[in-house]
Amino acid sequence: MAWLEGSALGHAMRNSGVWTYGLVNLTHILGIASLFGAMLVLDLRLLGAWRRVPLAAVARPAVPVATTGFIVAATSGLCLITTNATEYVGNPFLLIKFPAIALGLANAVVVSRLTAWKARETRDPTPHERRHLAVAGAISLLSWLTAIASGRLIGYW
Ligand code: HEM
């Protein structure tokens, strides 16, 4: 944390005007909103909502919006944390947030390797595959909701 705070990015964040932190925080929230908004629709579809809409039709816009949102959230989050990194030492919500993000990402990697996901453009999943996708959708929702809740609570510790 001391290294992050003493980094060039940390210095730049602290010395580039009173609005910088607020604007980067706004960017963080826009990234989170894009990530979670897209994942909410995709995860609910995996859980069985809107069955008549093909999974491929939901995934086509949701995946790039969520990916872009994550990149924006991670980049802006890194800027936020370097600003006063040592203040977060011992903050339990940070220790909940990062494993939750890691779980959300690992779950996305697992889904991307499932046969049913790879074949989504050509066929519907079998009932067995549908159950696997639903479990993945539930894990995803839980991990992103945990990341959001703990991220919001960091500042209240
Ligand atoms: C991956 C790199 C990320 C880093 C390094 C990071 C870091 C941070 C930091 C330092 C804060 C400010 C905490 C404070 O002092 O109040 C914050 C706020 C927050 N983060 Fe992240 N974050 C990251 C990604 C994410 C993701 C992926 C999510 C959600 C899915 C998320 C959700 C939040 C939320 C909800 C807040 C509170 C915003 C506010 O109320 O102003 N973060 N994050």
PDB file of C-alpha atoms and ligand atoms in Angstrom:
ATOM      1  CA  MET A   1       0.000   0.000   0.000  1.00  0.00           C
ATOM      2  CA  ALA A   2       2.895   2.359   0.828  1.00  0.00           C
ATOM      3  CA  TRP A   3       4.426   1.551  -2.553  1.00  0.00           C
ATOM      4  CA  LEU A   4       1.109   2.270  -4.314  1.00  0.00           C
ATOM      5  CA  GLU A   5       0.711   5.571  -2.456  1.00  0.00           C
ATOM      6  CA  GLY A   6       4.281   6.618  -3.285  1.00  0.00           C
ATOM      7  CA  SER A   7       3.919   5.676  -6.972  1.00  0.00           C
ATOM      8  CA  ALA A   8       3.862   8.275  -9.767  1.00  0.00           C
ATOM      9  CA  LEU A   9       0.134   7.575 -10.177  1.00  0.00           C
ATOM     10  CA  GLY A  10      -0.472   8.271  -6.477  1.00  0.00           C
ATOM     11  CA  HIS A  11       1.402  11.590  -6.708  1.00  0.00           C
ATOM     12  CA  ALA A  12      -0.497  12.522  -9.870  1.00  0.00           C
ATOM     13  CA  MET A  13      -3.869  11.732  -8.244  1.00  0.00           C
ATOM     14  CA  ARG A  14      -3.094  13.873  -5.183  1.00  0.00           C
ATOM     15  CA  ASN A  15      -1.544  16.809  -7.031  1.00  0.00           C
ATOM     16  CA  SER A  16      -3.772  17.311 -10.060  1.00  0.00           C
ATOM     17  CA  GLY A  17      -6.554  19.460  -8.657  1.00  0.00           C
ATOM     18  CA  VAL A  18      -9.509  19.194  -6.297  1.00  0.00           C
ATOM     19  CA  TRP A  19     -11.858  17.706  -8.899  1.00  0.00           C
ATOM     20  CA  THR A  20      -9.638  14.802  -9.955  1.00  0.00           C
ATOM     21  CA  TYR A  21     -10.659  12.301  -7.256  1.00  0.00           C
ATOM     22  CA  GLY A  22     -14.367  13.096  -7.725  1.00  0.00           C
ATOM     23  CA  LEU A  23     -14.212  12.693 -11.501  1.00  0.00           C
ATOM     24  CA  VAL A  24     -12.271   9.425 -11.251  1.00  0.00           C
ATOM     25  CA  ASN A  25     -14.822   8.206  -8.680  1.00  0.00           C
ATOM     26  CA  LEU A  26     -17.617   9.103 -11.127  1.00  0.00           C
ATOM     27  CA  THR A  27     -15.793   7.110 -13.825  1.00  0.00           C
ATOM     28  CA  HIS A  28     -15.527   4.184 -11.380  1.00  0.00           C
ATOM     29  CA  ILE A  29     -19.280   4.275 -10.799  1.00  0.00           C
ATOM     30  CA  LEU A  30     -20.054   4.470 -14.539  1.00  0.00           C
ATOM     31  CA  GLY A  31     -17.806   1.429 -15.072  1.00  0.00           C
ATOM     32  CA  ILE A  32     -19.527  -0.480 -12.251  1.00  0.00           C
ATOM     33  CA  ALA A  33     -22.986   0.475 -13.562  1.00  0.00           C
ATOM     34  CA  SER A  34     -22.102  -0.792 -17.068  1.00  0.00           C
ATOM     35  CA  LEU A  35     -20.566  -3.992 -15.699  1.00  0.00           C
ATOM     36  CA  PHE A  36     -23.399  -4.781 -13.307  1.00  0.00           C
ATOM     37  CA  GLY A  37     -26.226  -3.638 -15.587  1.00  0.00           C
ATOM     38  CA  ALA A  38     -25.051  -5.942 -18.371  1.00  0.00           C
ATOM     39  CA  MET A  39     -24.266  -8.836 -16.003  1.00  0.00           C
ATOM     40  CA  LEU A  40     -27.661  -8.552 -14.291  1.00  0.00           C
ATOM     41  CA  VAL A  41     -29.480  -9.113 -17.596  1.00  0.00           C
ATOM     42  CA  LEU A  42     -27.127 -11.933 -18.666  1.00  0.00           C
ATOM     43  CA  ASP A  43     -27.190 -13.674 -15.260  1.00  0.00           C
ATOM     44  CA  LEU A  44     -30.994 -13.506 -15.015  1.00  0.00           C
ATOM     45  CA  ARG A  45     -31.147 -15.065 -18.512  1.00  0.00           C
ATOM     46  CA  LEU A  46     -28.768 -17.834 -17.342  1.00  0.00           C
ATOM     47  CA  LEU A  47     -31.051 -18.351 -14.326  1.00  0.00           C
ATOM     48  CA  GLY A  48     -33.996 -18.957 -16.641  1.00  0.00           C
ATOM     49  CA  ALA A  49     -35.636 -15.551 -17.217  1.00  0.00           C
ATOM     50  CA  TRP A  50     -36.808 -14.608 -20.758  1.00  0.00           C
ATOM     51  CA  ARG A  51     -36.447 -18.194 -22.035  1.00  0.00           C
ATOM     52  CA  ARG A  52     -37.883 -17.225 -25.442  1.00  0.00           C
ATOM     53  CA  VAL A  53     -35.004 -14.819 -26.049  1.00  0.00           C
ATOM     54  CA  PRO A  54     -32.017 -16.885 -27.288  1.00  0.00           C
ATOM     55  CA  LEU A  55     -29.002 -16.811 -24.951  1.00  0.00           C
ATOM     56  CA  ALA A  56     -26.836 -15.688 -27.890  1.00  0.00           C
ATOM     57  CA  ALA A  57     -29.064 -12.623 -28.448  1.00  0.00           C
ATOM     58  CA  VAL A  58     -28.622 -11.570 -24.797  1.00  0.00           C
ATOM     59  CA  ALA A  59     -24.890 -12.360 -24.689  1.00  0.00           C
ATOM     60  CA  ARG A  60     -24.035 -10.423 -27.890  1.00  0.00           C
ATOM     61  CA  PRO A  61     -24.545  -6.936 -26.362  1.00  0.00           C
ATOM     62  CA  ALA A  62     -24.078  -7.907 -22.674  1.00  0.00           C
ATOM     63  CA  VAL A  63     -20.566  -9.385 -22.924  1.00  0.00           C
ATOM     64  CA  PRO A  64     -18.832  -6.372 -24.572  1.00  0.00           C
ATOM     65  CA  VAL A  65     -20.667  -3.862 -22.323  1.00  0.00           C
ATOM     66  CA  ALA A  66     -19.704  -5.835 -19.183  1.00  0.00           C
ATOM     67  CA  THR A  67     -16.090  -6.279 -20.352  1.00  0.00           C
ATOM     68  CA  THR A  68     -15.707  -2.568 -21.106  1.00  0.00           C
ATOM     69  CA  GLY A  69     -17.347  -1.696 -17.767  1.00  0.00           C
ATOM     70  CA  PHE A  70     -14.930  -3.951 -15.916  1.00  0.00           C
ATOM     71  CA  ILE A  71     -11.883  -2.422 -17.643  1.00  0.00           C
ATOM     72  CA  VAL A  72     -13.142   1.105 -16.800  1.00  0.00           C
ATOM     73  CA  ALA A  73     -13.876   0.107 -13.155  1.00  0.00           C
ATOM     74  CA  ALA A  74     -10.505  -1.615 -12.689  1.00  0.00           C
ATOM     75  CA  THR A  75      -8.504   1.259 -14.244  1.00  0.00           C
ATOM     76  CA  SER A  76     -10.306   3.980 -12.297  1.00  0.00           C
ATOM     77  CA  GLY A  77     -10.239   1.813  -9.117  1.00  0.00           C
ATOM     78  CA  LEU A  78      -6.458   1.578  -9.364  1.00  0.00           C
ATOM     79  CA  CYS A  79      -6.272   5.390  -9.572  1.00  0.00           C
ATOM     80  CA  LEU A  80      -8.586   5.722  -6.530  1.00  0.00           C
ATOM     81  CA  ILE A  81      -6.640   3.288  -4.373  1.00  0.00           C
ATOM     82  CA  THR A  82      -3.239   4.888  -5.051  1.00  0.00           C
ATOM     83  CA  THR A  83      -4.522   8.273  -3.802  1.00  0.00           C
ATOM     84  CA  ASN A  84      -4.433   7.324  -0.107  1.00  0.00           C
ATOM     85  CA  ALA A  85      -3.568   3.619  -0.231  1.00  0.00           C
ATOM     86  CA  THR A  86      -2.173   3.340   3.323  1.00  0.00           C
ATOM     87  CA  GLU A  87      -5.528   4.454   4.761  1.00  0.00           C
ATOM     88  CA  TYR A  88      -7.056   1.184   3.519  1.00  0.00           C
ATOM     89  CA  VAL A  89      -4.689  -1.036   5.535  1.00  0.00           C
ATOM     90  CA  GLY A  90      -6.852  -3.148   7.841  1.00  0.00           C
ATOM     91  CA  ASN A  91     -10.089  -2.257   6.046  1.00  0.00           C
ATOM     92  CA  PRO A  92     -12.060  -5.540   6.053  1.00  0.00           C
ATOM     93  CA  PHE A  93     -14.314  -4.489   3.156  1.00  0.00           C
ATOM     94  CA  LEU A  94     -11.301  -4.317   0.836  1.00  0.00           C
ATOM     95  CA  LEU A  95     -10.519  -7.901   1.848  1.00  0.00           C
ATOM     96  CA  ILE A  96     -14.052  -8.928   0.900  1.00  0.00           C
ATOM     97  CA  LYS A  97     -14.198  -6.862  -2.290  1.00  0.00           C
ATOM     98  CA  PHE A  98     -11.110  -8.196  -4.088  1.00  0.00           C
ATOM     99  CA  PRO A  99     -11.829 -11.916  -3.548  1.00  0.00           C
ATOM    100  CA  ALA A 100     -15.425 -11.238  -4.709  1.00  0.00           C
ATOM    101  CA  ILE A 101     -14.083  -9.615  -7.917  1.00  0.00           C
ATOM    102  CA  ALA A 102     -11.669 -12.551  -8.378  1.00  0.00           C
ATOM    103  CA  LEU A 103     -14.572 -15.001  -7.983  1.00  0.00           C
ATOM    104  CA  GLY A 104     -16.682 -13.078 -10.521  1.00  0.00           C
ATOM    105  CA  LEU A 105     -13.820 -13.131 -13.032  1.00  0.00           C
ATOM    106  CA  ALA A 106     -12.987 -16.823 -12.434  1.00  0.00           C
ATOM    107  CA  ASN A 107     -16.667 -17.695 -12.878  1.00  0.00           C
ATOM    108  CA  ALA A 108     -16.744 -15.788 -16.199  1.00  0.00           C
ATOM    109  CA  VAL A 109     -13.697 -17.759 -17.388  1.00  0.00           C
ATOM    110  CA  VAL A 110     -15.385 -21.052 -16.406  1.00  0.00           C
ATOM    111  CA  VAL A 111     -18.590 -20.085 -18.276  1.00  0.00           C
ATOM    112  CA  SER A 112     -16.606 -19.104 -21.382  1.00  0.00           C
ATOM    113  CA  ARG A 113     -15.175 -22.664 -21.468  1.00  0.00           C
ATOM    114  CA  LEU A 114     -18.515 -24.499 -21.114  1.00  0.00           C
ATOM    115  CA  THR A 115     -19.587 -26.374 -24.244  1.00  0.00           C
ATOM    116  CA  ALA A 116     -23.127 -24.951 -23.963  1.00  0.00           C
ATOM    117  CA  TRP A 117     -21.750 -21.391 -23.899  1.00  0.00           C
ATOM    118  CA  LYS A 118     -19.432 -21.989 -26.865  1.00  0.00           C
ATOM    119  CA  ALA A 119     -22.322 -23.513 -28.858  1.00  0.00           C
ATOM    120  CA  ARG A 120     -24.824 -20.758 -27.952  1.00  0.00           C
ATOM    121  CA  GLU A 121     -24.946 -19.344 -31.508  1.00  0.00           C
ATOM    122  CA  THR A 122     -25.826 -22.717 -33.052  1.00  0.00           C
ATOM    123  CA  ARG A 123     -28.069 -24.560 -30.551  1.00  0.00           C
ATOM    124  CA  ASP A 124     -30.044 -24.294 -27.305  1.00  0.00           C
ATOM    125  CA  PRO A 125     -28.514 -25.798 -24.147  1.00  0.00           C
ATOM    126  CA  THR A 126     -29.740 -29.231 -22.969  1.00  0.00           C
ATOM    127  CA  PRO A 127     -31.629 -29.306 -19.610  1.00  0.00           C
ATOM    128  CA  HIS A 128     -28.440 -30.582 -17.933  1.00  0.00           C
ATOM    129  CA  GLU A 129     -26.356 -27.749 -19.432  1.00  0.00           C
ATOM    130  CA  ARG A 130     -29.083 -25.264 -18.463  1.00  0.00           C
ATOM    131  CA  ARG A 131     -28.611 -26.222 -14.808  1.00  0.00           C
ATOM    132  CA  HIS A 132     -24.831 -25.605 -15.072  1.00  0.00           C
ATOM    133  CA  LEU A 133     -25.441 -22.210 -16.664  1.00  0.00           C
ATOM    134  CA  ALA A 134     -27.977 -21.319 -13.950  1.00  0.00           C
ATOM    135  CA  VAL A 135     -25.470 -22.142 -11.181  1.00  0.00           C
ATOM    136  CA  ALA A 136     -22.876 -19.959 -12.941  1.00  0.00           C
ATOM    137  CA  GLY A 137     -25.431 -17.135 -13.243  1.00  0.00           C
ATOM    138  CA  ALA A 138     -26.165 -17.341  -9.499  1.00  0.00           C
ATOM    139  CA  ILE A 139     -22.450 -17.316  -8.573  1.00  0.00           C
ATOM    140  CA  SER A 140     -21.914 -14.338 -10.873  1.00  0.00           C
ATOM    141  CA  LEU A 141     -24.775 -12.305  -9.375  1.00  0.00           C
ATOM    142  CA  LEU A 142     -23.605 -13.098  -5.858  1.00  0.00           C
ATOM    143  CA  SER A 143     -19.986 -12.148  -6.538  1.00  0.00           C
ATOM    144  CA  TRP A 144     -20.744  -8.824  -8.298  1.00  0.00           C
ATOM    145  CA  LEU A 145     -23.325  -7.854  -5.661  1.00  0.00           C
ATOM    146  CA  THR A 146     -20.756  -8.620  -2.935  1.00  0.00           C
ATOM    147  CA  ALA A 147     -18.121  -6.540  -4.777  1.00  0.00           C
ATOM    148  CA  ILE A 148     -20.544  -3.603  -5.039  1.00  0.00           C
ATOM    149  CA  ALA A 149     -21.732  -3.812  -1.416  1.00  0.00           C
ATOM    150  CA  SER A 150     -18.217  -4.130   0.018  1.00  0.00           C
ATOM    151  CA  GLY A 151     -16.872  -1.438  -2.364  1.00  0.00           C
ATOM    152  CA  ARG A 152     -19.548   0.958  -1.130  1.00  0.00           C
ATOM    153  CA  LEU A 153     -18.800   0.122   2.510  1.00  0.00           C
ATOM    154  CA  ILE A 154     -15.000   0.677   2.242  1.00  0.00           C
ATOM    155  CA  GLY A 155     -15.471   4.391   2.898  1.00  0.00           C
ATOM    156  CA  TYR A 156     -17.593   3.801   6.028  1.00  0.00           C
ATOM    157  CA  TRP A 157     -14.909   1.817   7.919  1.00  0.00           C
TER     158      TRP A 157
HETATM  159  C1  HEM B   1     -10.439  -4.070  -9.814  1.00  0.00           C
HETATM  160  C2  HEM B   1      -9.966  -2.990  -9.332  1.00  0.00           C
HETATM  161  C3  HEM B   1     -10.684  -2.078  -8.380  1.00  0.00           C
HETATM  162  C4  HEM B   1     -10.061  -1.294  -7.457  1.00  0.00           C
HETATM  163  C5  HEM B   1      -8.552  -1.196  -7.223  1.00  0.00           C
HETATM  164  C6  HEM B   1     -11.089  -0.553  -6.737  1.00  0.00           C
HETATM  165  C7  HEM B   1     -10.848   0.360  -5.725  1.00  0.00           C
HETATM  166  C8  HEM B   1     -11.794   1.193  -5.163  1.00  0.00           C
HETATM  167  C9  HEM B   1     -11.538   2.275  -4.227  1.00  0.00           C
HETATM  168  C10 HEM B   1     -10.165   2.665  -3.696  1.00  0.00           C
HETATM  169  C11 HEM B   1     -12.725   2.840  -3.912  1.00  0.00           C
HETATM  170  C12 HEM B   1     -12.956   4.042  -2.981  1.00  0.00           C
HETATM  171  C13 HEM B   1     -13.261   3.559  -1.593  1.00  0.00           C
HETATM  172  C14 HEM B   1     -13.482   4.714  -0.638  1.00  0.00           C
HETATM  173  O1  HEM B   1     -12.503   5.226  -0.129  1.00  0.00           O
HETATM  174  O2  HEM B   1     -14.659   5.067  -0.446  1.00  0.00           O
HETATM  175  C15 HEM B   1     -13.754   2.115  -4.619  1.00  0.00           C
HETATM  176  C16 HEM B   1     -15.099   2.399  -4.533  1.00  0.00           C
HETATM  177  C17 HEM B   1     -16.064   1.541  -4.998  1.00  0.00           C
HETATM  178  N1  HEM B   1     -15.871   0.413  -5.758  1.00  0.00           N
HETATM  179 FE1  HEM B   1     -14.097  -0.221  -6.532  1.00  0.00          FE
HETATM  180  N2  HEM B   1     -12.309  -0.913  -7.219  1.00  0.00           N
HETATM  181  C18 HEM B   1     -12.123  -1.849  -8.228  1.00  0.00           C
HETATM  182  C19 HEM B   1     -13.109  -2.466  -8.953  1.00  0.00           C
HETATM  183  C20 HEM B   1     -14.465  -2.456  -8.594  1.00  0.00           C
HETATM  184  C21 HEM B   1     -15.484  -3.297  -9.153  1.00  0.00           C
HETATM  185  C22 HEM B   1     -15.262  -4.324 -10.266  1.00  0.00           C
HETATM  186  C23 HEM B   1     -16.648  -3.002  -8.494  1.00  0.00           C
HETATM  187  C24 HEM B   1     -18.031  -3.551  -8.642  1.00  0.00           C
HETATM  188  C25 HEM B   1     -18.418  -4.525  -9.375  1.00  0.00           C
HETATM  189  C26 HEM B   1     -16.367  -1.947  -7.552  1.00  0.00           C
HETATM  190  C27 HEM B   1     -17.294  -1.355  -6.694  1.00  0.00           C
HETATM  191  C28 HEM B   1     -17.080  -0.195  -5.977  1.00  0.00           C
HETATM  192  C29 HEM B   1     -18.123   0.600  -5.336  1.00  0.00           C
HETATM  193  C30 HEM B   1     -19.623   0.319  -5.339  1.00  0.00           C
HETATM  194  C31 HEM B   1     -17.477   1.684  -4.731  1.00  0.00           C
HETATM  195  C32 HEM B   1     -18.135   2.855  -3.949  1.00  0.00           C
HETATM  196  C33 HEM B   1     -18.254   4.039  -4.865  1.00  0.00           C
HETATM  197  C34 HEM B   1     -18.855   5.228  -4.156  1.00  0.00           C
HETATM  198  O3  HEM B   1     -19.828   5.035  -3.460  1.00  0.00           O
HETATM  199  O4  HEM B   1     -18.364   6.335  -4.336  1.00  0.00           O
HETATM  200  N3  HEM B   1     -15.027  -1.633  -7.644  1.00  0.00           N
HETATM  201  N4  HEM B   1     -13.160   1.123  -5.382  1.00  0.00           N
END
